[in-house]
Short mmCIF file of C-alpha atoms in Angstrom, two decimals:
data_model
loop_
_atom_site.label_atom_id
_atom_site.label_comp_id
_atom_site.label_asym_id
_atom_site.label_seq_id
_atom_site.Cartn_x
_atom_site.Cartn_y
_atom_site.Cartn_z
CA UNK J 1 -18.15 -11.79 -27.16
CA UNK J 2 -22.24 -11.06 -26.69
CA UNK J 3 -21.62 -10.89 -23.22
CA UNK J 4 -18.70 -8.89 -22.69
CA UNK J 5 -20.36 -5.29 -23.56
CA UNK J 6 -23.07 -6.52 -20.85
CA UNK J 7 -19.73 -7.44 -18.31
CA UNK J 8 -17.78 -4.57 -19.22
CA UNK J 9 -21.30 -2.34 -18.62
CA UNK J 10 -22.13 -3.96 -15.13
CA UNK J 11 -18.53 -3.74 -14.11
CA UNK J 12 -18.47 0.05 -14.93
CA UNK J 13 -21.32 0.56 -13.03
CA UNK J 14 -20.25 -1.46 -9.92
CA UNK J 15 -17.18 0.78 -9.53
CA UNK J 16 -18.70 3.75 -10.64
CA UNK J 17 -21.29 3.47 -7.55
CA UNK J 18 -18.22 2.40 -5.50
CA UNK J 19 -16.12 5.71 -5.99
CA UNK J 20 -18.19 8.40 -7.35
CA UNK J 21 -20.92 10.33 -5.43
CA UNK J 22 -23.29 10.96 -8.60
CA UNK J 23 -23.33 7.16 -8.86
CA UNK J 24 -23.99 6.06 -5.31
CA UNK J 25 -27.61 4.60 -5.05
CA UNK J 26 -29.38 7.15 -3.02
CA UNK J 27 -33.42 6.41 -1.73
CA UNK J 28 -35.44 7.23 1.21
CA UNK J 29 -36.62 4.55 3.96
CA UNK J 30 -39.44 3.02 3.15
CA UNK J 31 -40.22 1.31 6.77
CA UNK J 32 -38.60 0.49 9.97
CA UNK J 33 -40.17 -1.84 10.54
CA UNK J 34 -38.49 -3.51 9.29
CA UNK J 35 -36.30 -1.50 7.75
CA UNK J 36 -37.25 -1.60 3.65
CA UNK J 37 -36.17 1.14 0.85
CA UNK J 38 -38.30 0.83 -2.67
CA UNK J 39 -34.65 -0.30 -4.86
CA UNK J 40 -33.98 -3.21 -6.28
CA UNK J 41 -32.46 -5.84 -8.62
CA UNK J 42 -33.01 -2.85 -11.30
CA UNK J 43 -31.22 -0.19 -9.00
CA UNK J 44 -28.44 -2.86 -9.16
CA UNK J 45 -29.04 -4.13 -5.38
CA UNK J 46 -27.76 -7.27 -4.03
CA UNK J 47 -28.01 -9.51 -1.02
CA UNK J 48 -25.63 -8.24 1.86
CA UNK J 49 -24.79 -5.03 -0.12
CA UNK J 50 -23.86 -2.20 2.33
CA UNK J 51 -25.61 1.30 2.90
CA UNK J 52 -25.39 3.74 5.13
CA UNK J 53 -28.24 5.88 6.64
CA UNK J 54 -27.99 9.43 6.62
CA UNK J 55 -30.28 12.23 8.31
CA UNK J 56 -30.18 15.37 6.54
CA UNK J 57 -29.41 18.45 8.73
CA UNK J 58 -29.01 22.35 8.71
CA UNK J 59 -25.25 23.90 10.08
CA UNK J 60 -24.67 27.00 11.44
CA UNK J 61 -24.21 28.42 7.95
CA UNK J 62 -27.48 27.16 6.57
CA UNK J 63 -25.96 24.40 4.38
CA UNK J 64 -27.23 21.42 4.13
CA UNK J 65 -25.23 18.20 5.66
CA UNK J 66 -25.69 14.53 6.19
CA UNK J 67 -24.78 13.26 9.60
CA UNK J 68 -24.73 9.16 9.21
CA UNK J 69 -26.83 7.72 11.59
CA UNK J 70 -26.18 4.14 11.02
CA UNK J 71 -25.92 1.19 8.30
CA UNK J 72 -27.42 -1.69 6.77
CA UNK J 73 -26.96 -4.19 5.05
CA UNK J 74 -29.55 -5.81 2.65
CA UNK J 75 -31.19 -8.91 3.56
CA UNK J 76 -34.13 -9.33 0.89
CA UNK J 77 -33.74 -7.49 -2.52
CA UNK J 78 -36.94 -7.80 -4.75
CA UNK J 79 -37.00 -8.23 -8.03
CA UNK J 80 -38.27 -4.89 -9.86
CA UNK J 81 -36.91 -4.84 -13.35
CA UNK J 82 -40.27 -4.96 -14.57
CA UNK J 83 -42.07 -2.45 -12.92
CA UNK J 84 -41.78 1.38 -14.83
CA UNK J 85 -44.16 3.19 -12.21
CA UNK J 86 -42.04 2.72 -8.94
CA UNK J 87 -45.36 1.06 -7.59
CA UNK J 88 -43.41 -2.29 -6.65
CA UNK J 89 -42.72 -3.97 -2.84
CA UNK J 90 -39.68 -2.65 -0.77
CA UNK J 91 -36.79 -4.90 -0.22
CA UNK J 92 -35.64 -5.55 3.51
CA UNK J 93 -32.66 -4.53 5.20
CA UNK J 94 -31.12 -5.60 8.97
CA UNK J 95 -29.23 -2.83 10.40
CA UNK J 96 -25.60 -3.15 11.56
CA UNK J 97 -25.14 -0.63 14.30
CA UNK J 98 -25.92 2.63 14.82
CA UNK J 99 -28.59 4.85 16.09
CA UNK J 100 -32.55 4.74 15.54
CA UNK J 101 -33.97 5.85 11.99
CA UNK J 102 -36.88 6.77 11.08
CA UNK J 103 -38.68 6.99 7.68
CA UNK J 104 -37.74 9.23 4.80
CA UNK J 105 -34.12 9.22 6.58
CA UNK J 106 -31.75 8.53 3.48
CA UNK J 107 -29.92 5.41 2.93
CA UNK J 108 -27.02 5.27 0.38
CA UNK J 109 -25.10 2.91 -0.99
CA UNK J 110 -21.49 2.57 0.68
CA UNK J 111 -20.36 -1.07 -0.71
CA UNK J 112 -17.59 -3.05 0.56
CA UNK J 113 -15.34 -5.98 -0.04
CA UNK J 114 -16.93 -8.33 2.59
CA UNK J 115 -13.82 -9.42 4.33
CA UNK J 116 -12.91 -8.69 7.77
CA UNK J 117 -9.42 -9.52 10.07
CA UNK J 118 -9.32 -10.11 13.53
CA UNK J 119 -7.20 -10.03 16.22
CA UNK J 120 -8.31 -12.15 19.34
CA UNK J 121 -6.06 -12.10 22.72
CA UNK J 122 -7.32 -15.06 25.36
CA UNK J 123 -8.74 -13.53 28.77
CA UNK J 124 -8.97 -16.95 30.23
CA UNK J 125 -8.00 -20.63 28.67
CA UNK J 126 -7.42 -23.74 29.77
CA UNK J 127 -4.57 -24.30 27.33
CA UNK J 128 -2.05 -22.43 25.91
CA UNK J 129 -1.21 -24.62 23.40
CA UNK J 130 -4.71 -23.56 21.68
CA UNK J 131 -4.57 -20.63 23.80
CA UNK J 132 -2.24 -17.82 21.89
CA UNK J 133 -2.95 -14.77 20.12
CA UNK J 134 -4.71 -15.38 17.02
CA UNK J 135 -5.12 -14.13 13.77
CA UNK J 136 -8.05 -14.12 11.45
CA UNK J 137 -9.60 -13.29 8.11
CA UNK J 138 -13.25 -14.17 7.45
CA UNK J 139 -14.78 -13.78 4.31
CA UNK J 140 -19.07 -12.48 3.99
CA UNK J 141 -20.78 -15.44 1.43
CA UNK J 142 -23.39 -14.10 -0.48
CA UNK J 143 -23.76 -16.97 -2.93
CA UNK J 144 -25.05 -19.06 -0.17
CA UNK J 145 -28.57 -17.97 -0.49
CA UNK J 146 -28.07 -16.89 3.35
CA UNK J 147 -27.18 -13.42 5.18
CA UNK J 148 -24.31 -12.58 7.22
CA UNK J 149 -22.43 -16.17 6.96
CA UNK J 150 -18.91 -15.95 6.61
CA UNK J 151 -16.58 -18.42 5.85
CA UNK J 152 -13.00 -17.60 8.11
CA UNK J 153 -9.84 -18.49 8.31
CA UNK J 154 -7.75 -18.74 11.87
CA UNK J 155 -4.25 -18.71 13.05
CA UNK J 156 -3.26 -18.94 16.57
CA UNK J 157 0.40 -19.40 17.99
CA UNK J 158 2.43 -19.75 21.11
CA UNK J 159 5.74 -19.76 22.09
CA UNK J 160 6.90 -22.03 25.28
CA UNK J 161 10.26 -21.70 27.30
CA UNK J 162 12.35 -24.54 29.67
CA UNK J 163 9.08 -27.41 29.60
CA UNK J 164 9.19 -30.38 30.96
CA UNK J 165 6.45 -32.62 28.97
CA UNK J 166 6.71 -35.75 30.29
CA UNK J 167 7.75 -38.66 29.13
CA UNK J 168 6.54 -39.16 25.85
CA UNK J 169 7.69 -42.51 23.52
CA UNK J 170 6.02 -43.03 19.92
CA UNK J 171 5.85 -46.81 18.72
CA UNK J 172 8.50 -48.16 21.66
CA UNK J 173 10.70 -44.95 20.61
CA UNK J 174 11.44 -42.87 24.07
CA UNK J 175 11.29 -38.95 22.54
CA UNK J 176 11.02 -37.09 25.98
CA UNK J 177 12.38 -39.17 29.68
CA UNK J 178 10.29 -37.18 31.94
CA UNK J 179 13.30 -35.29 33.05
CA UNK J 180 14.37 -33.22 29.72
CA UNK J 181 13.06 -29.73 29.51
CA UNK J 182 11.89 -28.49 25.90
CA UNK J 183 11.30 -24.79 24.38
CA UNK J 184 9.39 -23.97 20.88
CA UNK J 185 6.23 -23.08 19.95
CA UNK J 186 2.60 -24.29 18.97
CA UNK J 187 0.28 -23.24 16.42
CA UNK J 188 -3.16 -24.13 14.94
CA UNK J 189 -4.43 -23.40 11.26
CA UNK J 190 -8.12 -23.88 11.70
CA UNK J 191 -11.07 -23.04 9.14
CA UNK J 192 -14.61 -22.43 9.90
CA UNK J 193 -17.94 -20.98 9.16
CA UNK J 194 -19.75 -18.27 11.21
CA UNK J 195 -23.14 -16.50 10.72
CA UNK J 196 -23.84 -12.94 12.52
CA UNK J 197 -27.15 -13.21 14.36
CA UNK J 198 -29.08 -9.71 15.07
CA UNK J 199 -31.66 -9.74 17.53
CA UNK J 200 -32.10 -6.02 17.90
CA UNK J 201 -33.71 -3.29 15.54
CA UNK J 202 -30.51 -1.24 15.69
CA UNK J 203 -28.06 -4.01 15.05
CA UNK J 204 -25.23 -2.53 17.66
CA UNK J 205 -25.01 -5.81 19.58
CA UNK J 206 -25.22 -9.63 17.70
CA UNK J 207 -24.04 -13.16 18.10
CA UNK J 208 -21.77 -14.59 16.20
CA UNK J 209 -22.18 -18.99 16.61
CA UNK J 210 -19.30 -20.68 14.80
CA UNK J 211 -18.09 -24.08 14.17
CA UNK J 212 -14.60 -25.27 12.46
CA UNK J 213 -11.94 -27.83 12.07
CA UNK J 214 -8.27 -27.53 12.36
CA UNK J 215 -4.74 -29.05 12.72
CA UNK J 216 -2.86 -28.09 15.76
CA UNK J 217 0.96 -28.81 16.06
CA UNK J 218 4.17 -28.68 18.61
CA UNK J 219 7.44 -27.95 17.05
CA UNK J 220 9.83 -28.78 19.74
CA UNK J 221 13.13 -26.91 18.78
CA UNK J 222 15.76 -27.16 21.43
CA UNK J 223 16.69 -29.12 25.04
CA UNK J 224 18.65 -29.35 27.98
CA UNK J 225 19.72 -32.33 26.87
CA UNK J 226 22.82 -31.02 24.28
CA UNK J 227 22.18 -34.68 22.68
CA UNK J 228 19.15 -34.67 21.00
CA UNK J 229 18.75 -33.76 17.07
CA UNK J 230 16.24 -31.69 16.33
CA UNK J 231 17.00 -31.48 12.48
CA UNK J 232 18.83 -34.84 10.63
CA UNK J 233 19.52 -35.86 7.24
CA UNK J 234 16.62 -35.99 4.65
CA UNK J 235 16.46 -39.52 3.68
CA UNK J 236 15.76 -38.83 0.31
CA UNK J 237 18.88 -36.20 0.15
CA UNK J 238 21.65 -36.35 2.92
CA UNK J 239 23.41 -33.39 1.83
CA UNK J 240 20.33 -31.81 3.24
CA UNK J 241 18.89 -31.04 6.75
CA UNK J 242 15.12 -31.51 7.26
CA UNK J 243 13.76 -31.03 10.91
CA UNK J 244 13.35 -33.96 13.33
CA UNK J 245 9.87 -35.58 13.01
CA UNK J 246 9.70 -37.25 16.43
CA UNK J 247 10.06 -33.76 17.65
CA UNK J 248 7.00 -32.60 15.33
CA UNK J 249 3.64 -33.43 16.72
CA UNK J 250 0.56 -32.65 14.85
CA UNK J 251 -3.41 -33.28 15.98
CA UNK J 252 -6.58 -32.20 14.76
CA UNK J 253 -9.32 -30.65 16.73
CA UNK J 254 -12.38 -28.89 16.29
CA UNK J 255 -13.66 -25.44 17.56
CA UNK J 256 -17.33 -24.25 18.43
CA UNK J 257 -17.98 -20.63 20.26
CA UNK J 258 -20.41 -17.82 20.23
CA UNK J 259 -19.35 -14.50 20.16
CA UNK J 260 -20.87 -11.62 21.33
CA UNK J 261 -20.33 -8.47 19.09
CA UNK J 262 -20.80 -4.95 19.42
CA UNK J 263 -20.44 -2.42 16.40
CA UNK J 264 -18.97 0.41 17.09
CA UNK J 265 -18.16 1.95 13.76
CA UNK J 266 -19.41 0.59 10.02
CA UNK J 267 -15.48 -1.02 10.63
CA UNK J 268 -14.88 -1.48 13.77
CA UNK J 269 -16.01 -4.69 15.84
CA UNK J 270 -15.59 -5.77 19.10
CA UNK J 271 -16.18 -9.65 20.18
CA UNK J 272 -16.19 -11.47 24.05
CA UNK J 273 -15.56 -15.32 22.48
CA UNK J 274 -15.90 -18.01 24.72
CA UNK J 275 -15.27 -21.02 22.87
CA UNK J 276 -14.91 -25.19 23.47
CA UNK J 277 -12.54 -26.76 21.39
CA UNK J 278 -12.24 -30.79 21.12
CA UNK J 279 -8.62 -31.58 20.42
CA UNK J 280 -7.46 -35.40 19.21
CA UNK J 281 -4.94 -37.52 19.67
CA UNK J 282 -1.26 -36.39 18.55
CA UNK J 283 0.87 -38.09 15.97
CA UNK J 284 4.59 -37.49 15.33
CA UNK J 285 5.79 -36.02 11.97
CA UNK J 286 5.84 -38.26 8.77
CA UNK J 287 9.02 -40.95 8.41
CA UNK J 288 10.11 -42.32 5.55
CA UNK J 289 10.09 -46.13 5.84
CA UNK J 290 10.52 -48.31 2.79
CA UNK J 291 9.59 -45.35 0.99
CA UNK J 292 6.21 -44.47 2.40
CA UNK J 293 5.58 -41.38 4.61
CA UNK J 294 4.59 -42.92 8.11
CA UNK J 295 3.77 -41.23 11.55
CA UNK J 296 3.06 -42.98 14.64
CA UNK J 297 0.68 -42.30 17.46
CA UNK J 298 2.36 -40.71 20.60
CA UNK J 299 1.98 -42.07 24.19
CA UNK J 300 2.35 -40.54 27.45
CA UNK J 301 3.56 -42.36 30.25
CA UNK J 302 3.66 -40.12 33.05
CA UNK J 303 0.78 -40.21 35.58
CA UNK J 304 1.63 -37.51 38.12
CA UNK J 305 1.20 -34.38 35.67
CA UNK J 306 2.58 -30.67 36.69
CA UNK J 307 0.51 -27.62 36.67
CA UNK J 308 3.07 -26.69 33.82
CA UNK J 309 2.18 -29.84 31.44
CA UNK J 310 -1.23 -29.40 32.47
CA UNK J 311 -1.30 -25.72 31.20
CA UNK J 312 0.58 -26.87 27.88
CA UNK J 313 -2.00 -29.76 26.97
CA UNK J 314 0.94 -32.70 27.09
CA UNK J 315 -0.91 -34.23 30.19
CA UNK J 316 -3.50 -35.41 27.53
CA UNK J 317 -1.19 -35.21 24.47
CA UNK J 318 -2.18 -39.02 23.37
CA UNK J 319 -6.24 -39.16 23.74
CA UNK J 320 -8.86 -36.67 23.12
CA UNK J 321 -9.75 -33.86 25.34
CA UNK J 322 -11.71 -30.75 25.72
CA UNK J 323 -10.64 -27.30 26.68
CA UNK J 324 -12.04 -23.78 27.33
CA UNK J 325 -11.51 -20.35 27.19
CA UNK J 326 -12.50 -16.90 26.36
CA UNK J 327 -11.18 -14.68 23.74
CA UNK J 328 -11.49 -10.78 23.15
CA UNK J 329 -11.48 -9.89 19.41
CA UNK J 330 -10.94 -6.92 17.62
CA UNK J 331 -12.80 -6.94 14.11
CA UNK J 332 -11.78 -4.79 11.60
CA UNK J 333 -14.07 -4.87 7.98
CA UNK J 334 -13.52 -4.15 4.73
#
């Protein structure tokens, strides 16, 4: 209860600043050098908050204007609660796009959520298992007592017609002859960090390094052979239907790229993504034996591989392997 007038005060404030002009943080740059503004922890100013950077300018009817000339995000905020005479050191800022600034330019506060969605379409990979369009939603950390890391969240799926995989067995079981041709689809829930990189004073162009883990999986859901079951009784409940775990392969694998960004709005983002992803062995779905949830290891069998396995990953569907490719992204934050 002591706290909550304090709570219910900074909360005010927060959305205040976020919706009403009169309430926006407003200063003048300090430096460009780099870029510093004389607010602070007592102006309310956090790590990674966002503010854009106006230039004040005359129109044809002699009112005054502000034409945004780029934005920034804060990388250093000082601590200045103490200080009554305005006498205290700037904090720092790294700008995020735009054009070049200059002192006494003004920079006001324009805070968002931190969250950003992709959508990445590959230019050039050497699987298309791994290789779909993808989905993403990353998150900006500022409890991390870093800048611009981000913790994301990727999808990617892919739909396959009339393959022929091989022939596949899991522990003595034969689940594909080599002769059978499959359709269904892949997909890959990954997770990973990222951390925007700017090398530039104006911030239009970065790198983005990231690093992740995921689980990859084939759902095989029909055949030319009219024989196989791809769903079959749950054992636990054979009134019920579940889907066929030796058509159900899983593996994990593990993605590292660099993007190269370019800002071309406060929102919009545009990435080139090569990336190298390390993908394990596969294992079928999980069986109930004796009670216990059990999946076995695949093996391959074939050694003359098509193109068309090749292109799907089931050449290499029982050991580890590495593929490539290169992904454009659009970036849109919030």
């Amino acid at each position: 209860l002591e706290q909550m007038p304090l709570s219910m005060q900074n909360t005010a404030i927060d959305e205040f600043e976020n919706k009403i002009e009169d309430f926006m943080v407003k200063t003048s740059i300090f430096g460009t050098n780099p870029l510093s503004a004389k607010i602070g922890k007592k102006e309310n100013l956090k790590r990674c908050d966002r503010y854009f950077i106006y230039e004040i300018e005359v129109d044809a009817n002699n009112n005054q204007v502000k034409k945004r000339k780029g934005v920034a995000r804060a990388v250093n905020v000082v601590d200045n609660t103490g200080v009554a005479t305005g006498d205290s050191k700037p904090s720092t800022f790294q700008q995020q796009g735009g054009k070049t600034v200059y002192e006494g330019m003004l920079l006001e506060a324009k805070k968002d959520i931190g969250t950003t969605v992709s959508l990445g379409y590959p230019v050039m990979s050497t699987t298309k298992a791994l290789g779909g369009i993808k989905l993403g939603v990353d998150q900006l950390i500022t409890f991390s007592g870093t800048n611009n890391l981000y913790f994301g969240i990727g999808l990617t799926a892919n739909l396959f017609s009339d393959i022929n995989p091989g022939n596949i067995s899991a522990e003595g079981y034969e689940i594909t002859d080599g002769t059978q041709t499959f359709s269904g689809y892949t997909a890959a829930l990954s997770a990973n960090f990222s951390k925007e990189i700017y090398f530039t004073r104006r911030g239009n162009i970065f790198l983005r390094p990231a690093i992740g883990a995921g689980i990859s999986m084939y759902n095989l859901t029909s055949s030319s052979d009219k024989s196989i079951e791809f769903t079959i009784p749950d054992p636990e409940n054979s009134s019920k239907k579940i889907n066929n775990p030796f058509y159900s392969w899983t593996s994990w694998f593990v993605p590292v790229n660099c993007a190269v960004g370019l800002n071309i709005t406060p929102s919009i983002v545009v990435e080139l993504k090569p990336e190298i992803i390390a993908r394990f062995a596969a294992r079928t779905g999980s069986i109930k034996i004796n009670g216990k949830d059990k999946s076995f290891k695949l093996k391959q069998n074939t050694t003359n591989a098509s193109d068309e396995m090749k292109s799907w990953g089931f050449d290499k569907i029982d050991k580890m392997s590495i593929y490539s490719g290169i992904n454009v992204n659009l970036r849109v934050r919030f």
